[in-house]
Amino acid sequence: MGQSISEAKKAIFLQRAEARLNFARNLPAEDPNREAKLREAEKALQTALASKTGPVRTGTGRKAGKARKKRAR
């Protein structure tokens, strides 16, 4: 898992994904790569939305509800 990103960067990702989708939709129907570009753009939009609505990471790096191992002394 990578570093958490700022809200501003998430908004930029979302804008870029929307622009990419609009571009793919405006391609001519005869374009052989149109369907592939549409699928890629929709996937990018879903990824951007997931990062926008994803849970906030905590600083501990542990999963919620997972108990920590006790050290042997």
PDB file of C-alpha atoms in Angstrom:
ATOM      1  CA  MET A   1       0.000   0.000   0.000  1.00  0.00           C
ATOM      2  CA  GLY A   2       1.373   3.401  -0.916  1.00  0.00           C
ATOM      3  CA  GLN A   3       1.377   6.720   0.811  1.00  0.00           C
ATOM      4  CA  SER A   4      -1.909   8.511   1.359  1.00  0.00           C
ATOM      5  CA  ILE A   5      -2.567  11.388  -1.014  1.00  0.00           C
ATOM      6  CA  SER A   6      -4.040  14.818  -0.396  1.00  0.00           C
ATOM      7  CA  GLU A   7      -7.605  15.819  -1.198  1.00  0.00           C
ATOM      8  CA  ALA A   8      -6.360  18.292  -3.825  1.00  0.00           C
ATOM      9  CA  LYS A   9      -4.467  15.556  -5.639  1.00  0.00           C
ATOM     10  CA  LYS A  10      -7.532  13.293  -5.503  1.00  0.00           C
ATOM     11  CA  ALA A  11      -9.603  16.061  -7.108  1.00  0.00           C
ATOM     12  CA  ILE A  12      -7.021  16.424  -9.880  1.00  0.00           C
ATOM     13  CA  PHE A  13      -7.110  12.667 -10.544  1.00  0.00           C
ATOM     14  CA  LEU A  14     -10.892  12.814 -10.790  1.00  0.00           C
ATOM     15  CA  GLN A  15     -10.824  15.772 -13.218  1.00  0.00           C
ATOM     16  CA  ARG A  16      -8.277  14.019 -15.432  1.00  0.00           C
ATOM     17  CA  ALA A  17     -10.308  10.809 -15.457  1.00  0.00           C
ATOM     18  CA  GLU A  18     -13.463  12.710 -16.442  1.00  0.00           C
ATOM     19  CA  ALA A  19     -11.608  14.514 -19.235  1.00  0.00           C
ATOM     20  CA  ARG A  20     -10.204  11.203 -20.459  1.00  0.00           C
ATOM     21  CA  LEU A  21     -13.674   9.660 -20.539  1.00  0.00           C
ATOM     22  CA  ASN A  22     -15.150  12.627 -22.435  1.00  0.00           C
ATOM     23  CA  PHE A  23     -12.306  12.446 -24.962  1.00  0.00           C
ATOM     24  CA  ALA A  24     -12.905   8.727 -25.517  1.00  0.00           C
ATOM     25  CA  ARG A  25     -16.646   9.263 -25.952  1.00  0.00           C
ATOM     26  CA  ASN A  26     -16.024  11.910 -28.623  1.00  0.00           C
ATOM     27  CA  LEU A  27     -13.838   9.648 -30.762  1.00  0.00           C
ATOM     28  CA  PRO A  28     -15.416   8.687 -34.107  1.00  0.00           C
ATOM     29  CA  ALA A  29     -17.246   5.365 -34.197  1.00  0.00           C
ATOM     30  CA  GLU A  30     -14.913   4.115 -36.951  1.00  0.00           C
ATOM     31  CA  ASP A  31     -11.861   4.433 -34.690  1.00  0.00           C
ATOM     32  CA  PRO A  32     -10.578   0.883 -34.043  1.00  0.00           C
ATOM     33  CA  ASN A  33      -9.264   1.818 -30.581  1.00  0.00           C
ATOM     34  CA  ARG A  34     -12.443   3.562 -29.412  1.00  0.00           C
ATOM     35  CA  GLU A  35     -13.797   0.688 -27.319  1.00  0.00           C
ATOM     36  CA  ALA A  36     -10.440   0.029 -25.664  1.00  0.00           C
ATOM     37  CA  LYS A  37      -9.988   3.720 -24.861  1.00  0.00           C
ATOM     38  CA  LEU A  38     -13.518   3.860 -23.410  1.00  0.00           C
ATOM     39  CA  ARG A  39     -12.830   0.846 -21.164  1.00  0.00           C
ATOM     40  CA  GLU A  40      -9.528   2.325 -19.993  1.00  0.00           C
ATOM     41  CA  ALA A  41     -11.146   5.696 -19.304  1.00  0.00           C
ATOM     42  CA  GLU A  42     -13.997   4.110 -17.334  1.00  0.00           C
ATOM     43  CA  LYS A  43     -11.498   2.090 -15.291  1.00  0.00           C
ATOM     44  CA  ALA A  44      -9.465   5.248 -14.595  1.00  0.00           C
ATOM     45  CA  LEU A  45     -12.640   7.021 -13.467  1.00  0.00           C
ATOM     46  CA  GLN A  46     -13.533   4.154 -11.114  1.00  0.00           C
ATOM     47  CA  THR A  47     -10.022   4.217  -9.671  1.00  0.00           C
ATOM     48  CA  ALA A  48     -10.196   7.980  -9.168  1.00  0.00           C
ATOM     49  CA  LEU A  49     -13.584   7.699  -7.471  1.00  0.00           C
ATOM     50  CA  ALA A  50     -12.300   4.901  -5.233  1.00  0.00           C
ATOM     51  CA  SER A  51      -9.361   7.015  -4.123  1.00  0.00           C
ATOM     52  CA  LYS A  52     -11.695   9.978  -3.582  1.00  0.00           C
ATOM     53  CA  THR A  53     -14.126   8.030  -1.396  1.00  0.00           C
ATOM     54  CA  GLY A  54     -11.660   5.601   0.178  1.00  0.00           C
ATOM     55  CA  PRO A  55     -11.109   5.407   3.916  1.00  0.00           C
ATOM     56  CA  VAL A  56      -8.588   7.696   5.509  1.00  0.00           C
ATOM     57  CA  ARG A  57      -5.367   5.935   6.461  1.00  0.00           C
ATOM     58  CA  THR A  58      -4.260   5.972  10.031  1.00  0.00           C
ATOM     59  CA  GLY A  59      -0.673   6.561  11.008  1.00  0.00           C
ATOM     60  CA  THR A  60      -0.242   3.145  12.640  1.00  0.00           C
ATOM     61  CA  GLY A  61      -0.090   1.135   9.430  1.00  0.00           C
ATOM     62  CA  ARG A  62      -2.080  -1.698  11.014  1.00  0.00           C
ATOM     63  CA  LYS A  63      -5.437  -2.989   9.875  1.00  0.00           C
ATOM     64  CA  ALA A  64      -8.387  -2.096  12.066  1.00  0.00           C
ATOM     65  CA  GLY A  65      -9.361  -4.874  14.449  1.00  0.00           C
ATOM     66  CA  LYS A  66      -6.111  -6.783  14.105  1.00  0.00           C
ATOM     67  CA  ALA A  67      -4.469  -7.450  17.469  1.00  0.00           C
ATOM     68  CA  ARG A  68      -0.805  -6.719  17.922  1.00  0.00           C
ATOM     69  CA  LYS A  69       1.512  -9.612  18.869  1.00  0.00           C
ATOM     70  CA  LYS A  70       2.932  -9.461  22.373  1.00  0.00           C
ATOM     71  CA  ARG A  71       6.689  -9.527  22.630  1.00  0.00           C
ATOM     72  CA  ALA A  72       8.389 -12.336  24.519  1.00  0.00           C
ATOM     73  CA  ARG A  73      10.416 -11.154  27.518  1.00  0.00           C
TER      74      ARG A  73
END
